[in-house]
mmCIF file of C-alpha atoms in Angstrom:
data_model
loop_
_atom_site.group_PDB
_atom_site.id
_atom_site.type_symbol
_atom_site.label_atom_id
_atom_site.label_comp_id
_atom_site.label_asym_id
_atom_site.label_seq_id
_atom_site.Cartn_x
_atom_site.Cartn_y
_atom_site.Cartn_z
ATOM 1 C CA MET A 167 122.878 77.737 1.935
ATOM 2 C CA GLN A 168 121.323 75.634 -0.912
ATOM 3 C CA GLY A 169 117.628 75.295 -2.185
ATOM 4 C CA TYR A 170 115.919 75.132 -5.146
ATOM 5 C CA ILE A 171 115.019 77.601 -8.190
ATOM 6 C CA LEU A 172 111.100 77.623 -8.458
ATOM 7 C CA ASN A 173 111.220 80.465 -10.533
ATOM 8 C CA THR A 174 113.481 82.455 -12.906
ATOM 9 C CA GLN A 175 111.553 86.089 -13.480
ATOM 10 C CA LYS A 176 113.950 88.304 -16.911
ATOM 11 C CA VAL A 177 114.329 91.905 -15.524
ATOM 12 C CA ARG A 178 116.349 94.353 -18.002
ATOM 13 C CA GLU A 179 118.335 92.721 -20.400
ATOM 14 C CA GLU A 180 120.344 90.114 -18.569
ATOM 15 C CA ASP A 181 118.952 90.406 -14.921
ATOM 16 C CA LEU A 182 117.152 87.381 -13.375
ATOM 17 C CA LEU A 183 114.188 87.862 -10.082
ATOM 18 C CA VAL A 184 115.187 84.041 -9.044
ATOM 19 C CA ARG A 185 113.258 82.269 -5.824
ATOM 20 C CA VAL A 186 114.574 80.069 -4.219
ATOM 21 C CA LEU A 187 113.351 77.072 -1.787
ATOM 22 C CA THR A 188 115.317 76.629 1.129
ATOM 23 C CA PRO A 189 114.509 74.181 4.805
ATOM 24 C CA THR A 190 112.783 77.316 6.450
ATOM 25 C CA HIS A 191 112.145 79.746 4.008
ATOM 26 C CA ILE A 192 111.883 80.866 -0.073
ATOM 27 C CA HIS A 193 113.698 83.607 -1.305
ATOM 28 C CA THR A 194 112.728 86.133 -3.641
ATOM 29 C CA LEU A 195 116.366 86.731 -5.007
ATOM 30 C CA TYR A 196 118.106 89.408 -7.369
ATOM 31 C CA ARG A 197 120.578 87.793 -9.906
ATOM 32 C CA PHE A 198 123.314 90.209 -12.135
ATOM 33 C CA TYR A 199 123.722 88.474 -15.844
ATOM 34 C CA GLY A 200 121.349 85.922 -14.101
ATOM 35 C CA ARG A 201 120.627 85.285 -18.263
ATOM 36 C CA ARG A 202 124.266 84.640 -18.968
ATOM 37 C CA HIS A 203 124.764 81.822 -16.165
ATOM 38 C CA SER A 204 123.610 78.243 -17.317
ATOM 39 C CA ILE A 205 122.766 77.024 -13.293
ATOM 40 C CA ILE A 206 120.018 79.741 -12.389
ATOM 41 C CA HIS A 207 117.528 77.375 -13.836
ATOM 42 C CA LEU A 208 113.140 76.181 -12.731
ATOM 43 C CA GLY A 209 114.651 73.578 -11.121
ATOM 44 C CA ASN A 210 118.041 72.793 -10.224
ATOM 45 C CA LYS A 211 119.213 72.457 -6.605
ATOM 46 C CA ILE A 212 122.198 75.136 -6.111
ATOM 47 C CA ASP A 213 124.212 76.747 -3.260
ATOM 48 C CA PHE A 214 124.461 79.717 -2.445
ATOM 49 C CA VAL A 215 125.342 83.373 -0.501
ATOM 50 C CA ILE A 216 122.360 86.476 0.441
ATOM 51 C CA GLN A 217 124.168 89.470 0.033
ATOM 52 C CA ASN A 218 121.805 91.817 2.558
ATOM 53 C CA ASP A 219 121.228 95.161 0.651
ATOM 54 C CA ILE A 220 119.496 97.587 3.335
ATOM 55 C CA HIS A 221 117.623 99.169 -0.201
ATOM 56 C CA GLU A 222 117.319 97.050 -2.406
ATOM 57 C CA ILE A 223 116.123 93.427 -2.948
ATOM 58 C CA LYS A 224 118.612 90.744 -1.600
ATOM 59 C CA LYS A 225 121.197 88.667 -4.036
ATOM 60 C CA LEU A 226 121.706 85.612 -4.895
ATOM 61 C CA ARG A 227 125.877 85.355 -4.368
ATOM 62 C CA GLU A 228 128.358 82.439 -5.904
ATOM 63 C CA PRO A 229 125.561 79.884 -7.072
ATOM 64 C CA MET A 230 126.971 76.180 -7.633
ATOM 65 C CA HIS A 231 124.784 73.399 -9.170
ATOM 66 C CA LEU A 232 124.194 70.710 -6.933
ATOM 67 C CA ALA A 233 123.813 68.284 -9.690
ATOM 68 C CA PHE A 234 121.887 64.989 -10.280
ATOM 69 C CA SER A 235 122.744 62.373 -12.642
ATOM 70 C CA TRP A 236 119.695 62.211 -13.497
ATOM 71 C CA GLU A 237 119.787 65.527 -14.929
ATOM 72 C CA ARG A 238 120.696 64.231 -17.942
ATOM 73 C CA ASP A 239 117.995 63.160 -18.590
ATOM 74 C CA THR A 240 115.490 65.365 -20.565
ATOM 75 C CA GLN A 241 112.249 63.739 -19.861
ATOM 76 C CA LYS A 242 112.810 63.689 -16.443
ATOM 77 C CA ARG A 243 113.867 66.955 -15.592
ATOM 78 C CA TYR A 244 111.220 68.585 -18.076
ATOM 79 C CA TYR A 245 108.081 66.208 -15.354
ATOM 80 C CA TRP A 246 110.639 67.744 -12.274
ATOM 81 C CA GLN A 247 110.319 71.267 -13.556
ATOM 82 C CA GLN A 248 106.898 70.815 -14.061
ATOM 83 C CA TYR A 249 106.305 70.022 -10.837
ATOM 84 C CA LEU A 250 108.483 72.619 -9.308
ATOM 85 C CA LYS A 251 106.553 74.811 -10.959
ATOM 86 C CA LEU A 252 103.275 74.041 -10.158
ATOM 87 C CA LEU A 253 104.968 74.563 -6.516
ATOM 88 C CA ASN A 254 106.430 77.558 -7.411
ATOM 89 C CA THR A 255 102.061 78.398 -7.870
ATOM 90 C CA HIS A 256 100.738 76.613 -5.447
ATOM 91 C CA LEU A 257 103.413 78.603 -2.503
ATOM 92 C CA GLN A 258 103.341 82.358 -4.112
ATOM 93 C CA ASP A 259 102.312 84.070 -1.811
ATOM 94 C CA ILE A 260 104.148 82.249 1.184
ATOM 95 C CA SER A 261 108.332 83.005 2.265
ATOM 96 C CA LEU A 262 108.336 81.242 5.726
ATOM 97 C CA LEU A 263 107.585 77.731 5.642
ATOM 98 C CA ASP A 264 107.527 73.969 7.290
ATOM 99 C CA THR A 265 110.620 71.893 6.256
ATOM 100 C CA PHE A 266 108.344 69.555 4.833
ATOM 101 C CA TYR A 267 108.631 71.288 1.359
ATOM 102 C CA TYR A 268 112.385 71.110 1.292
ATOM 103 C CA GLU A 269 112.498 67.393 2.358
ATOM 104 C CA HIS A 270 109.513 67.204 -0.181
ATOM 105 C CA LEU A 271 111.674 68.245 -2.639
ATOM 106 C CA GLU A 272 114.867 66.079 -1.413
ATOM 107 C CA LEU A 273 113.221 62.574 -1.289
ATOM 108 C CA GLY A 274 111.734 63.761 -5.058
ATOM 109 C CA ALA A 275 115.235 64.276 -6.331
ATOM 110 C CA LYS A 276 116.276 60.559 -4.551
ATOM 111 C CA TRP A 277 113.382 59.106 -6.046
ATOM 112 C CA LEU A 278 114.047 59.684 -9.797
ATOM 113 C CA LEU A 279 117.122 58.658 -10.015
ATOM 114 C CA LYS A 280 115.031 55.108 -9.898
ATOM 115 C CA GLU A 281 111.609 55.703 -10.858
ATOM 116 C CA SER A 282 109.979 56.690 -14.242
ATOM 117 C CA PRO A 283 108.968 60.272 -13.250
ATOM 118 C CA LYS A 284 105.594 60.723 -13.991
ATOM 119 C CA ARG A 285 105.223 58.301 -11.005
ATOM 120 C CA CYS A 286 107.551 59.781 -9.214
ATOM 121 C CA ILE A 287 105.967 63.480 -9.029
ATOM 122 C CA LEU A 288 102.600 61.378 -8.047
ATOM 123 C CA ASN A 289 103.799 59.662 -5.362
ATOM 124 C CA LEU A 290 105.131 62.876 -4.601
ATOM 125 C CA TYR A 291 102.058 64.805 -5.131
ATOM 126 C CA ALA A 292 100.560 61.650 -2.772
ATOM 127 C CA ARG A 293 103.130 62.898 0.438
ATOM 128 C CA LEU A 294 102.130 66.753 -0.617
ATOM 129 C CA LEU A 295 98.219 65.750 -0.134
ATOM 130 C CA SER A 296 98.766 64.303 2.826
ATOM 131 C CA PHE A 297 100.864 66.480 5.000
ATOM 132 C CA GLU A 298 98.336 69.423 3.465
ATOM 133 C CA GLY A 299 95.245 68.014 4.985
ATOM 134 C CA ARG A 300 93.864 67.347 1.547
ATOM 135 C CA ASN A 301 93.968 64.273 1.425
ATOM 136 C CA ASN A 302 90.250 62.956 0.318
ATOM 137 C CA SER A 303 88.445 60.240 1.727
ATOM 138 C CA LEU A 304 86.228 59.261 -1.017
ATOM 139 C CA GLN A 305 83.675 59.055 0.078
ATOM 140 C CA ASN A 306 81.393 60.983 -0.374
ATOM 141 C CA CYS A 307 80.482 64.140 -3.292
ATOM 142 C CA LEU A 308 82.014 67.532 -3.185
ATOM 143 C CA ILE A 309 78.804 68.731 -4.517
ATOM 144 C CA CYS A 310 76.103 67.128 -2.912
ATOM 145 C CA GLY A 311 77.782 65.432 -0.038
ATOM 146 C CA LYS A 312 76.120 61.949 -0.590
ATOM 147 C CA PRO A 313 77.623 59.223 -0.603
ATOM 148 C CA ILE A 314 79.682 57.610 -3.492
ATOM 149 C CA VAL A 315 79.063 53.839 -4.613
ATOM 150 C CA GLY A 316 80.983 52.006 -7.191
ATOM 151 C CA ASP A 317 83.052 54.761 -9.685
ATOM 152 C CA ARG A 318 83.989 58.109 -8.962
ATOM 153 C CA VAL A 319 85.197 61.113 -10.430
ATOM 154 C CA LEU A 320 88.309 63.292 -9.495
ATOM 155 C CA GLY A 321 89.165 66.699 -10.468
ATOM 156 C CA ARG A 322 91.449 68.993 -10.303
ATOM 157 C CA GLY A 323 93.687 69.143 -6.523
ATOM 158 C CA ILE A 324 91.718 65.240 -5.990
ATOM 159 C CA VAL A 325 88.339 66.412 -5.187
ATOM 160 C CA CYS A 326 85.706 63.185 -6.252
ATOM 161 C CA GLY A 327 81.747 63.239 -6.679
ATOM 162 C CA HIS A 328 79.806 61.307 -8.391
ATOM 163 C CA GLN A 329 79.455 61.474 -12.833
ATOM 164 C CA GLU A 330 76.361 62.865 -12.251
ATOM 165 C CA CYS A 331 77.289 65.958 -9.962
ATOM 166 C CA MET A 332 80.590 66.992 -11.437
ATOM 167 C CA GLN A 333 83.373 67.442 -14.563
ATOM 168 C CA GLY A 334 87.004 65.114 -14.426
ATOM 169 C CA GLU A 335 88.533 62.010 -14.701
ATOM 170 C CA VAL A 336 87.125 58.336 -13.765
ATOM 171 C CA PHE A 337 88.761 55.797 -11.315
ATOM 172 C CA ALA A 338 88.611 53.144 -9.282
ATOM 173 C CA GLN A 339 87.704 53.844 -6.030
ATOM 174 C CA TYR A 340 90.676 51.433 -4.586
ATOM 175 C CA PRO A 341 93.920 51.809 -6.638
ATOM 176 C CA ILE A 342 92.989 55.806 -5.747
ATOM 177 C CA GLU A 343 92.838 55.104 -2.157
ATOM 178 C CA GLN A 344 96.197 53.249 -2.669
ATOM 179 C CA TRP A 345 98.225 55.751 -3.739
ATOM 180 C CA LEU A 346 96.570 58.505 -1.439
ATOM 181 C CA GLY A 347 98.168 55.605 1.116
ATOM 182 C CA PHE A 348 101.073 55.782 -1.124
ATOM 183 C CA ASN A 349 101.084 53.098 -2.337
ATOM 184 C CA GLY A 350 101.270 53.919 -5.756
ATOM 185 C CA GLU A 351 102.784 50.871 -7.587
ATOM 186 C CA PHE A 352 99.533 49.761 -7.302
ATOM 187 C CA LEU A 353 98.023 52.741 -10.427
ATOM 188 C CA ASN A 354 98.194 50.763 -13.842
ATOM 189 C CA ASP A 355 100.417 53.543 -16.703
ATOM 190 C CA GLU A 356 96.833 54.405 -17.573
ATOM 191 C CA GLU A 357 95.683 55.618 -14.615
ATOM 192 C CA VAL A 358 99.109 57.040 -14.248
ATOM 193 C CA ASP A 359 98.264 58.888 -17.246
ATOM 194 C CA ARG A 360 95.435 60.403 -16.076
ATOM 195 C CA LEU A 361 95.978 61.440 -13.132
ATOM 196 C CA PHE A 362 99.003 62.853 -14.053
ATOM 197 C CA ASN A 363 96.945 65.238 -16.148
ATOM 198 C CA LEU A 364 94.983 66.819 -13.242
ATOM 199 C CA LEU A 365 97.899 67.539 -11.215
ATOM 200 C CA GLN A 366 99.168 69.499 -14.289
ATOM 201 C CA LYS A 367 95.771 71.614 -13.388
ATOM 202 C CA GLY A 368 97.587 72.772 -10.508
ATOM 203 C CA LEU A 369 97.894 71.111 -7.087
#
């Protein structure tokens, strides 16, 4: 079985609880001496075996790191881990899930070979918003419900509003529309930085 490590939590002195996203499930597994194994890290893709135990939590066995060449780039690895940390929080109470999420991470791992990490993560985020039905039309204010003319404020989760109605980052409509339509190349570097700051507040 293959999956991506979404989270690790220390238990006892050297053991870990490991949360792994696979094509159809998020498994929470016990790993003996997990802190001694360098492959048990947030963001790693692993091949592994689940050992079932009637009386105890299922165990993570025989993990093998399925490494990507970009993992040698500390910046790419850092932003990848930040995204998976946000995704773990976003999917906190879920165990069964659509195959989209696994394929989503597979796509991101491929994109990181060629794209800058922030742009890659933002392009992934646009697809996540679309899949979950949260892609905003950007036409009406979340607070007052009235149409927005000109620049708009974006808040956490890419909700939008008038500048006088809510706090957040101010953007022109066109580049955000293009980004949400999977054309992230229309974002300039400053817009990428500001959108990424919003992303870090939560998916």
